[in-house]
Short mmCIF file of C-alpha atoms in Angstrom, two decimals:
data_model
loop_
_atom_site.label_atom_id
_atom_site.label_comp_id
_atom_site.label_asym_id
_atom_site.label_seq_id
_atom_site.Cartn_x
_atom_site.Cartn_y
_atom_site.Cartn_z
CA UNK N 60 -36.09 1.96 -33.97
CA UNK N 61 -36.70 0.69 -30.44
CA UNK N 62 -36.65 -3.07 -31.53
CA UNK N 63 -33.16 -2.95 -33.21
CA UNK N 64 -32.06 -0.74 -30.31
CA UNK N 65 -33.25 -3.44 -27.64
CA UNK N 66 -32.40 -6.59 -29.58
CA UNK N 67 -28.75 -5.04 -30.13
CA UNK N 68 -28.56 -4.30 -26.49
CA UNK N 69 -29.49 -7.59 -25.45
CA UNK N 70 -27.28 -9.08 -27.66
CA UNK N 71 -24.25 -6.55 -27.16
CA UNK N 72 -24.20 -7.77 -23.55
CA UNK N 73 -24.98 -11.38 -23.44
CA UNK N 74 -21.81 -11.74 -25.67
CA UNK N 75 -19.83 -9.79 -23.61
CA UNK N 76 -21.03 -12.09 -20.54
CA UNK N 77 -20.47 -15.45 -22.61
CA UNK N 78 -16.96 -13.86 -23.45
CA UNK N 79 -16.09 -13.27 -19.90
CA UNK N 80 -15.06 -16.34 -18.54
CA UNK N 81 -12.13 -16.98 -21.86
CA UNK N 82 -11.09 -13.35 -21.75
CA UNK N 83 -10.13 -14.13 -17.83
CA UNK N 84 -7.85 -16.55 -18.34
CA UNK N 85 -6.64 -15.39 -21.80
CA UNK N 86 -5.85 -12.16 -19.68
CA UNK N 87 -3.15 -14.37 -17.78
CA UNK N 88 -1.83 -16.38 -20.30
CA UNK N 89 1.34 -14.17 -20.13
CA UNK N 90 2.18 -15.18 -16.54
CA UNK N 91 1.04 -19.06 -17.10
CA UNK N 92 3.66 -19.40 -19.82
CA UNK N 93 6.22 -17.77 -17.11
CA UNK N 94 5.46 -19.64 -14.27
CA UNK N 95 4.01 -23.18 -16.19
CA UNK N 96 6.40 -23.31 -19.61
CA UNK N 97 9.45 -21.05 -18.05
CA UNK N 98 9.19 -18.65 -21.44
CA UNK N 99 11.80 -16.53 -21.59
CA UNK N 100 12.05 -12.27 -21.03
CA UNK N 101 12.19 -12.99 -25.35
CA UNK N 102 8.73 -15.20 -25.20
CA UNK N 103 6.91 -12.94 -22.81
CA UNK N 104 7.91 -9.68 -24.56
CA UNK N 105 6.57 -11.28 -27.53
CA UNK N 106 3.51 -12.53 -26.56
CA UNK N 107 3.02 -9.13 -25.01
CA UNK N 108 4.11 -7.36 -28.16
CA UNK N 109 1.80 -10.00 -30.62
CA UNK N 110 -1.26 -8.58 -29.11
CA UNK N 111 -1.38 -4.96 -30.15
CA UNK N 112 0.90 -6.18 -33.44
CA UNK N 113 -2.45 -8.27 -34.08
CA UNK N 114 -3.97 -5.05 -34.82
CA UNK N 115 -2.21 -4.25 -37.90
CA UNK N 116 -3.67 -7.86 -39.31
CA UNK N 117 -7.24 -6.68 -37.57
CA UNK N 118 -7.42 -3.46 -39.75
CA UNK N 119 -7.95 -5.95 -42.84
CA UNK N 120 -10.65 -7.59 -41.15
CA UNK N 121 -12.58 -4.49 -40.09
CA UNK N 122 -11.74 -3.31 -43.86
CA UNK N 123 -14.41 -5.62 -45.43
CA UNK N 124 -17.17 -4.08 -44.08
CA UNK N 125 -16.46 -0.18 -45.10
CA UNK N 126 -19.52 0.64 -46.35
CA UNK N 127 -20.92 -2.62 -46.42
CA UNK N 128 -23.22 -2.54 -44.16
CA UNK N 129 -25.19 -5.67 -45.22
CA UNK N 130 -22.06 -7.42 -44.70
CA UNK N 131 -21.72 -6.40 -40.49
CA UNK N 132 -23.50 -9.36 -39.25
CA UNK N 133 -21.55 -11.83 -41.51
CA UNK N 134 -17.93 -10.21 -40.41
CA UNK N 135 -19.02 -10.31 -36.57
CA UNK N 136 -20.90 -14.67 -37.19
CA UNK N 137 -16.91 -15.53 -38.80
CA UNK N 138 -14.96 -14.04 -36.69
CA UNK N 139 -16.19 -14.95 -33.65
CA UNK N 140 -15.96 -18.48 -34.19
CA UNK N 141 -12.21 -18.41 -35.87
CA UNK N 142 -10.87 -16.58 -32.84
CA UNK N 143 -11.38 -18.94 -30.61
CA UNK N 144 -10.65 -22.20 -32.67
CA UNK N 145 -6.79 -22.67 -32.02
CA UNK N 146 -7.41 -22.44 -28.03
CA UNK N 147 -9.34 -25.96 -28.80
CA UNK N 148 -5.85 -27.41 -29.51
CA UNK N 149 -4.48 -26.31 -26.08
CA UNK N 150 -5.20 -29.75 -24.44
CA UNK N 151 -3.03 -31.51 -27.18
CA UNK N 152 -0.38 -29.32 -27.93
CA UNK N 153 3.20 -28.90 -26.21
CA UNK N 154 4.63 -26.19 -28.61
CA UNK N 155 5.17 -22.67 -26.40
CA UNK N 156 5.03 -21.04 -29.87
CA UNK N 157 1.78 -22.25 -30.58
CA UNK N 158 0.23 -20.69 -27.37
CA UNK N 159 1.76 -17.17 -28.12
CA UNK N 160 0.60 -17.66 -31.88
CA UNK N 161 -3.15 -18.04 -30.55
CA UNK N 162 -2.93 -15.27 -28.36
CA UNK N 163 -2.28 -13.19 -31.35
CA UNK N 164 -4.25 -14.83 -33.47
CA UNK N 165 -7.53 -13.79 -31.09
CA UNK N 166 -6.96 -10.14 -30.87
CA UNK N 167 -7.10 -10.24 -34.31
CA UNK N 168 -10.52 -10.56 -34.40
CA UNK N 169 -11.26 -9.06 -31.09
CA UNK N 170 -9.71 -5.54 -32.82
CA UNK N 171 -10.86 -6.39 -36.18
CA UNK N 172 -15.15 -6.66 -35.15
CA UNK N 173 -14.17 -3.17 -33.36
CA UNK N 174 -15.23 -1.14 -36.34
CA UNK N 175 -18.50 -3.86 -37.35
CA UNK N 176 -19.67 -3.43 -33.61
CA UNK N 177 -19.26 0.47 -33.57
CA UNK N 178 -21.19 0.79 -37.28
CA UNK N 179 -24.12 -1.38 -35.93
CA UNK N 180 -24.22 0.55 -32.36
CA UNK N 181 -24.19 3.99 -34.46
CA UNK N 182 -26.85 2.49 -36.78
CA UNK N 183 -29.43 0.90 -33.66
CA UNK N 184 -28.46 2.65 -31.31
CA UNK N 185 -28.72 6.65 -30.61
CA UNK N 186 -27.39 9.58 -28.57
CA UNK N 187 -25.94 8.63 -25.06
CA UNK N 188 -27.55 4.98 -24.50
CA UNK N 189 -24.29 4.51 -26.98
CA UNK N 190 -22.06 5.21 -24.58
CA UNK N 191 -24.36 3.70 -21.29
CA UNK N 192 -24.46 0.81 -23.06
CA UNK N 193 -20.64 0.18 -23.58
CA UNK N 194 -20.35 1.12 -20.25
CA UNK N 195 -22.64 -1.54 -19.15
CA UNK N 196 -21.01 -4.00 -21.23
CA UNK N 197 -17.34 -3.47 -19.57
CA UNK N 198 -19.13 -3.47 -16.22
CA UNK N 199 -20.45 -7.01 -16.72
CA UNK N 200 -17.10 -7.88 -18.25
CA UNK N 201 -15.04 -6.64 -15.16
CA UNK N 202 -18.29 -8.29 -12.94
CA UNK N 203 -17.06 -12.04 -13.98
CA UNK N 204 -13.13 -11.00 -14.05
CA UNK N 205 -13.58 -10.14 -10.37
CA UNK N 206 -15.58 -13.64 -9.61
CA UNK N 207 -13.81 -16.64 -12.15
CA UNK N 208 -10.30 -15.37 -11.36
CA UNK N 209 -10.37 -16.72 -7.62
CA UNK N 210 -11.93 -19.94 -9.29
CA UNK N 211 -9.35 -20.22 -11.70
CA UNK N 212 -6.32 -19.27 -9.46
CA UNK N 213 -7.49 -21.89 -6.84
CA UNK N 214 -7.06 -24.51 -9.99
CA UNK N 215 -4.03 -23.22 -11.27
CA UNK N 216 -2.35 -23.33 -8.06
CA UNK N 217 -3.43 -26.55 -7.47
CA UNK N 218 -3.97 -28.74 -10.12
CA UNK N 219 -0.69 -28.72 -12.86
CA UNK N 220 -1.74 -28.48 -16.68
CA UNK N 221 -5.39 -27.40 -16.04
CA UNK N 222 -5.03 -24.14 -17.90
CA UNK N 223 -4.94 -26.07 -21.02
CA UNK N 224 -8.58 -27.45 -20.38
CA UNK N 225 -9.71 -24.02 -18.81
CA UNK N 226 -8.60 -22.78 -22.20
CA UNK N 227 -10.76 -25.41 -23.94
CA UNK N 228 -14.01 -25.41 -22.23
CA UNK N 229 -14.14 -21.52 -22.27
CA UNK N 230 -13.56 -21.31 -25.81
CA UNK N 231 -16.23 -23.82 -26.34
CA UNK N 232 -18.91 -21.12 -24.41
CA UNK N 233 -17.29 -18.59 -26.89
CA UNK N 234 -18.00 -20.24 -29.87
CA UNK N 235 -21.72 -21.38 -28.58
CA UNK N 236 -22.26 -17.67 -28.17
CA UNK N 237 -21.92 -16.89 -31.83
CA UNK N 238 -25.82 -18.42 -31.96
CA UNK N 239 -26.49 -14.93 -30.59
CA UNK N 240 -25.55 -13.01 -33.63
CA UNK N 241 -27.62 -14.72 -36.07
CA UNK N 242 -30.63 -13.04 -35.12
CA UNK N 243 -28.97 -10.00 -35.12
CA UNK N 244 -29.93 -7.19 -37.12
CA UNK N 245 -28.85 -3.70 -38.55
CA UNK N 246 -31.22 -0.86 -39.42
CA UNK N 247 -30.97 0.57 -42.65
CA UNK N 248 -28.24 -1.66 -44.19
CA UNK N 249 -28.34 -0.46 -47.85
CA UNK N 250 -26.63 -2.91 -50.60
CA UNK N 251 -24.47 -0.60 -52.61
CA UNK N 252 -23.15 -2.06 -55.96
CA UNK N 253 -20.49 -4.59 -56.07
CA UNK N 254 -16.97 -3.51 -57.40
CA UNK N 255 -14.42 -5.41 -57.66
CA UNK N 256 -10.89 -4.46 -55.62
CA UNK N 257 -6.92 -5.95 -56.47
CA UNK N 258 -5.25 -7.61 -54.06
CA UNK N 259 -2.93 -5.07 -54.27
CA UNK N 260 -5.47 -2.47 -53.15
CA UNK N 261 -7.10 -4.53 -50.48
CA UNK N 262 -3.58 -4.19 -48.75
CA UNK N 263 -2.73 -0.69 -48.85
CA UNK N 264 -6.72 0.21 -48.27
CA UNK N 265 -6.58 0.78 -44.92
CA UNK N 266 -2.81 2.20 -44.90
CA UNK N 267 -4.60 4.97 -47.66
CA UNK N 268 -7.54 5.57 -45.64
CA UNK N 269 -5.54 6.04 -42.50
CA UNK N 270 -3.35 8.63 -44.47
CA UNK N 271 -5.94 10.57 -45.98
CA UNK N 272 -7.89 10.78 -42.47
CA UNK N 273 -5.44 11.94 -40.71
CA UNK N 274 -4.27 14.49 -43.18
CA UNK N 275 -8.00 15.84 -43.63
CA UNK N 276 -8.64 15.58 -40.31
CA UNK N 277 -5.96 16.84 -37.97
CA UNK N 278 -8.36 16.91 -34.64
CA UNK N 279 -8.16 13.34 -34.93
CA UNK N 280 -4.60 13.13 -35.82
CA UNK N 281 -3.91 15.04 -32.68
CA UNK N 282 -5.95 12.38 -31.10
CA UNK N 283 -3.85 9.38 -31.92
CA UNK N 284 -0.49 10.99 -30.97
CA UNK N 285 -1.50 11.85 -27.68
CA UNK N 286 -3.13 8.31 -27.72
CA UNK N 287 0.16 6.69 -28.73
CA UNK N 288 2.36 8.24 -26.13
CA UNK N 289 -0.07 6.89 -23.52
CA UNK N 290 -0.41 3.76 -24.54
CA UNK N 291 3.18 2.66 -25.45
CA UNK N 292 4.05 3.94 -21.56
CA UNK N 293 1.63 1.19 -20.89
CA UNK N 294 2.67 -1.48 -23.38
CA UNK N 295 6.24 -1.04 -22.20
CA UNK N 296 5.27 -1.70 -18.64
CA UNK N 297 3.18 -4.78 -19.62
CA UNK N 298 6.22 -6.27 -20.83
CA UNK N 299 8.35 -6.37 -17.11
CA UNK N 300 4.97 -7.23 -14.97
CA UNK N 301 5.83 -11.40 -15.47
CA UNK N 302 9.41 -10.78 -13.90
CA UNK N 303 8.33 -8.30 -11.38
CA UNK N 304 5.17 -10.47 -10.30
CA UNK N 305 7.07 -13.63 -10.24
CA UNK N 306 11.09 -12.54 -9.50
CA UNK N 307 10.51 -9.75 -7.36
CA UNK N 308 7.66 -10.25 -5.32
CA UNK N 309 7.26 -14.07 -5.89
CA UNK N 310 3.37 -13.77 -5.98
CA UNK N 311 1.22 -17.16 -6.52
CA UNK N 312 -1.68 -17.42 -9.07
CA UNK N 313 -4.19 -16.03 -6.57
CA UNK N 314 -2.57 -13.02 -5.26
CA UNK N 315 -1.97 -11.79 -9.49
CA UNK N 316 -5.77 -13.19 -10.03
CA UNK N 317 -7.08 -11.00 -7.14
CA UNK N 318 -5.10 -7.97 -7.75
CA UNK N 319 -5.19 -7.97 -11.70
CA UNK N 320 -8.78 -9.16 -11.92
CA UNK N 321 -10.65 -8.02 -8.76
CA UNK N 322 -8.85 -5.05 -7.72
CA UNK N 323 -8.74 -4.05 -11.44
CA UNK N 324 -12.96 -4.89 -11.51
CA UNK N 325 -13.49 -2.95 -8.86
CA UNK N 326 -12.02 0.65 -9.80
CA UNK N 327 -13.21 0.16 -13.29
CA UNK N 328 -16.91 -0.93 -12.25
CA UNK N 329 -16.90 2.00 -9.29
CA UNK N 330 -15.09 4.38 -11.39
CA UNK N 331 -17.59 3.72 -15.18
CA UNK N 332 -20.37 5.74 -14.20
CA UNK N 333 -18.08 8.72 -13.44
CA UNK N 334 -16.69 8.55 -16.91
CA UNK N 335 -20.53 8.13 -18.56
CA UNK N 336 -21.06 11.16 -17.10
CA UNK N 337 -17.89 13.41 -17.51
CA UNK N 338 -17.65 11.97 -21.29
CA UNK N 339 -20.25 14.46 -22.40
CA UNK N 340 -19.38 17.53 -20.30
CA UNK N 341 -16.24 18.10 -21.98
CA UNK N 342 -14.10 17.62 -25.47
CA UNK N 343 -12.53 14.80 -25.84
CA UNK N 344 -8.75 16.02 -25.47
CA UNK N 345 -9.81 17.21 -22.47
CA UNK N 346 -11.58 13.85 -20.75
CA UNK N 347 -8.44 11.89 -22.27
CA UNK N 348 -5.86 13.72 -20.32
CA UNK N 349 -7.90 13.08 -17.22
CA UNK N 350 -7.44 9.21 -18.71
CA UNK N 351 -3.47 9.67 -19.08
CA UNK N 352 -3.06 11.42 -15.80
CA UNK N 353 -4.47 8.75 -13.87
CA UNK N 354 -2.35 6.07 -16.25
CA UNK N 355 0.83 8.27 -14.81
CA UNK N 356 -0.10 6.91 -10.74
CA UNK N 357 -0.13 3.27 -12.26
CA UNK N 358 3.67 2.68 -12.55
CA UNK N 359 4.08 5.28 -9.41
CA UNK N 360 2.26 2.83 -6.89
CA UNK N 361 3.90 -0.01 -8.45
CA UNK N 362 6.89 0.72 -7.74
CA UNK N 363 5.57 1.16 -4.07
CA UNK N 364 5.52 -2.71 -4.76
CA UNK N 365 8.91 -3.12 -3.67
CA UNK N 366 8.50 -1.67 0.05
CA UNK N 367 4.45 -3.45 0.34
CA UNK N 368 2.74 -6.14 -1.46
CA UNK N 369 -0.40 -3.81 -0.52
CA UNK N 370 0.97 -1.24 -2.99
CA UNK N 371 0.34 -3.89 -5.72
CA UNK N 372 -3.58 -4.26 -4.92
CA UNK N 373 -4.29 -0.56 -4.72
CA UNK N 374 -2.31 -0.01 -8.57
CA UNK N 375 -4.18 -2.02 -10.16
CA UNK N 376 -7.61 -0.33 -8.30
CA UNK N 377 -6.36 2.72 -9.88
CA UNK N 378 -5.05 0.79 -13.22
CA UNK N 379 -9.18 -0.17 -13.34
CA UNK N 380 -10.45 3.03 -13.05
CA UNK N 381 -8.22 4.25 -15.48
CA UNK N 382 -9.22 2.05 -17.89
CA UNK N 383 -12.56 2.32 -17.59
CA UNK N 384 -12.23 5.90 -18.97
CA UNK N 385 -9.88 4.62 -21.47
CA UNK N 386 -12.21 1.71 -22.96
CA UNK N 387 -14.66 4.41 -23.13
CA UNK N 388 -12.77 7.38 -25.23
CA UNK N 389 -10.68 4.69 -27.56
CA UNK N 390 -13.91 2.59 -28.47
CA UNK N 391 -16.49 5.86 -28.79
CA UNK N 392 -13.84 8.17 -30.67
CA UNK N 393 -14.59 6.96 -34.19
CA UNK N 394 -18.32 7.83 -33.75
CA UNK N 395 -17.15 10.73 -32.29
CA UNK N 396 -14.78 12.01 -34.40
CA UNK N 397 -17.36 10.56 -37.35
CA UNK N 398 -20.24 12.67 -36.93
CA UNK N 399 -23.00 11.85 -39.33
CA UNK N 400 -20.36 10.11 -41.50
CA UNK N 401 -19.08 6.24 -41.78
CA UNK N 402 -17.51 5.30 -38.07
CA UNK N 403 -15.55 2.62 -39.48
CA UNK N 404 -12.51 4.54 -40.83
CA UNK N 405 -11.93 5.98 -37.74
CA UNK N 406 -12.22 2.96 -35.13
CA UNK N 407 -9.98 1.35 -38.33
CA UNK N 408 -7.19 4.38 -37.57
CA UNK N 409 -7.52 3.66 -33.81
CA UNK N 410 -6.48 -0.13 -34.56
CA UNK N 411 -3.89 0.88 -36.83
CA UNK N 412 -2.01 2.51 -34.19
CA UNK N 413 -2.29 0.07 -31.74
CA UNK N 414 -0.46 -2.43 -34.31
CA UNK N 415 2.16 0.31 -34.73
CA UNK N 416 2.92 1.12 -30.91
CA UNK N 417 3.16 -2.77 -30.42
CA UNK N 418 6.25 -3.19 -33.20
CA UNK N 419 8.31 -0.34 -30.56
CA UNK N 420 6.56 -0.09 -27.34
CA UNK N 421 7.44 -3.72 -25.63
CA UNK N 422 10.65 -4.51 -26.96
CA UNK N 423 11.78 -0.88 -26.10
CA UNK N 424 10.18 -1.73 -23.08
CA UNK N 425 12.23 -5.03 -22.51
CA UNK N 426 15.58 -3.43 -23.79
CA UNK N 427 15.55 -1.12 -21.10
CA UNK N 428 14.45 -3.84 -18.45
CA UNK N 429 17.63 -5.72 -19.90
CA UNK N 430 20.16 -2.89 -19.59
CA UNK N 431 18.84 -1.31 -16.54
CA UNK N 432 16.44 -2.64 -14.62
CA UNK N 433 12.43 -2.75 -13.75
CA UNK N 434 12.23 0.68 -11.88
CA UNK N 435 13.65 2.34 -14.89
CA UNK N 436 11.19 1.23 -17.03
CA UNK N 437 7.98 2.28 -14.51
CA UNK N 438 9.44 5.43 -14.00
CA UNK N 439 10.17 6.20 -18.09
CA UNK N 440 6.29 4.82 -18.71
CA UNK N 441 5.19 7.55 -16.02
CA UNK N 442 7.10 10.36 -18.16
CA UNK N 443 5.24 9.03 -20.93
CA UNK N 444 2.20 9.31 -19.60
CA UNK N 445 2.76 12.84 -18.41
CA UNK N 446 4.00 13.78 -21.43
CA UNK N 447 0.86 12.72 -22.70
CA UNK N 448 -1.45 14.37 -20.32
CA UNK N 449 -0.13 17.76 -21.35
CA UNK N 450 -0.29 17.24 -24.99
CA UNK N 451 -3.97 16.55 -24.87
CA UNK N 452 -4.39 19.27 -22.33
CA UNK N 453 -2.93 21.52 -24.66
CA UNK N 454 -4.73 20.22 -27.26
CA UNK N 455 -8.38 20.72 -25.48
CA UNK N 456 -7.29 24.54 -24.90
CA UNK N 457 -6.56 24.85 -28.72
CA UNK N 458 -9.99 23.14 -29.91
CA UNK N 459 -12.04 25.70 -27.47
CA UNK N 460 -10.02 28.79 -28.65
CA UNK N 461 -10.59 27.63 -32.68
#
């Protein structure tokens, strides 16, 4: 048990650390094709929207392995290679559409291994090194967002057009890392007998499971709606950030770099430790609503923005240690909500939504940006967010009392 625990570990983070320096600059792609390409509100809403869309497509992906566990390794080796192919092409291609397409087309398979990953760490790995370890692995994520954005601003400030060959040289570490998973290796994956499935079923699989989860289980229906208020508040705000950043405050690539990346890095790497901790001292409902309440002073201090650029820095330190405790609950909820059962319906739920908050939450997001004006929109996301605080409040009360 120890070896697949240790070699899973090891391999867990050393992706997450090879991933690090692509998922910094992927991270501000949305302001590069404002400033850079001029996109459009339209564009930027879009490419804002495409990523949690991209979850609907990832729930097919994380599909082919329920219960197929022989078949984790193979789903993680593909799809880490195809996500970051089409960010080769960035050099060579002039097409704003293409970029947004990309960015969509990696969160497919960023959301879609979600379910392999949380199998195999439920398989290797036991009791609460689960949750230290995914702790550890956002820590050394956040580590190298705080460092390479200051690198990469400094370029992208200075030198027009590099973000196309930052693009291609960290997608080339990406798809060196996929080496890694090769010698990866899952206890107790059991070969059950083949079957074969339509077309027609493969589609409206995960739509079925979904259903039948959440009917059978309403704990973890509960769950997602609270989740979904939350996280469209959050979505909607994502979509006005470009204009507000750029319009508004007329910020350069190293002041968003430093307060998205390294402000962000440090709440969420001084604030994951806290969460660790507080994750197994009380229900989930409960530790959630400590996640929305502190997702409610995000759009609060931004709007501060307007007065001080200072305001701006000390959101996004609170924006980090929200999200730290966020990461946390959203990723560890299937084997949570799982038990001794198969994880991967669950995390497969929790993707599900995602896609369906990201059809509504930006371009609700953007219409009220259009017809109003920023401040609306920061203030309706903090309602949100409050509204979702008391739900799973309320909810926690009603799972002690049952």
């Amino acid at each position: 048990m120890s070896l697949f625990k240790n070699k899973t570990k090891a391999i867990y983070l050393w992706l997450r650390l090879l991933n690090t320096p692509f998922w910094t600059i992927y991270n501000m792609l949305f302001i590069i094709l404002y400033k850079e390409l001029q996109a459009t509100p339209l564009q930027i809403t879009l490419t804002i929207a495409i990523k949690p869309i991209a979850s609907l497509f990832s729930s097919y992906w994380g599909a082919l392995i329920y219960r197929k566990p022989h078949k984790l390794i193979t789903n993680l080796i593909f799809a880490n290679i195809l996500k970051y192919t089409p960010f080769l092409l960035f050099p060579f291609v002039k097409n704003i559409w293409f970029f947004i397409a990309s960015f969509g087309f990696y969160m497919i398979f960023v959301r879609g291994t979600i379910p392999a990953w949380m199998e195999i760490i439920k398989r290797n790995i036991q009791g609460k090194a689960r949750e230290h370890l995914f702790a550890v692995g956002s820590i050394v994520d956040y580590i190298g967002s705080a460092i390479l954005p200051i690198a990469f601003g400094w370029i992208l400030d200075d030198y027009t057009g590099s973000w196309r060959w930052i693009f291609f040289g960290t997608a080339c570490i990406g798809i060196i890392s996929t080496v890694l998973l090769w010698s990866l290796t899952v206890e107790d994956p059991v070969m059950p007998a083949s079957t074969s499935i339509s077309v027609k079923s493969s589609l409206l699989r995960p739509w079925k499971e979904a259903w039948i989860l959440m009917k059978s289980r309403p704990d973890f229906a509960k769950f997602q709606v609270a989740f979904m208020l939350g996280g469209s508040a959050l979505m909607m705000l994502m979509t006005i950030l470009p204009m507000y950043f750029v319009d508004v405050l007329d910020l350069s690539y190293m002041e968003i770099a430093f307060a998205i990346a390294v402000c962000k890095a440090i709440g969420f790497i001084t604030a994951s430790p806290f969460w660790v901790k507080l994750f197994h001292k009380m229900n989930i409902y409960r530790f959630c609503s400590l996640v929305t309440l502190s997702a409610s002073l995000f759009p609060i201090i931004l709007i501060l923005g307007y007065f001080h650029s200072l305001a701006l820095y000390i959101a996004y330190f609170v924006y980090g240690m929200m999200q730290a405790g966020s990461e946390l609950s959203w990723n560890l909820s299937g084997p949570y909500f799982a038990g001794d059962e198969d994880s991967t319906p669950y995390s497969g739920t929790n993707i599900l939504s995602v896609g369906l908050r990201g059809c509504v939450a930006p371009f609700l997001g953007t219409l009220i940006y259009n017809t109003t004006n920023s401040l609306i929109v920061m203030i309706v996301a903090f309602a949100l967010c409050l509204l979702a605080t008391e739900r799973l409040y309320t909810f926690s009360k009603l799972k002690k009392t049952a």
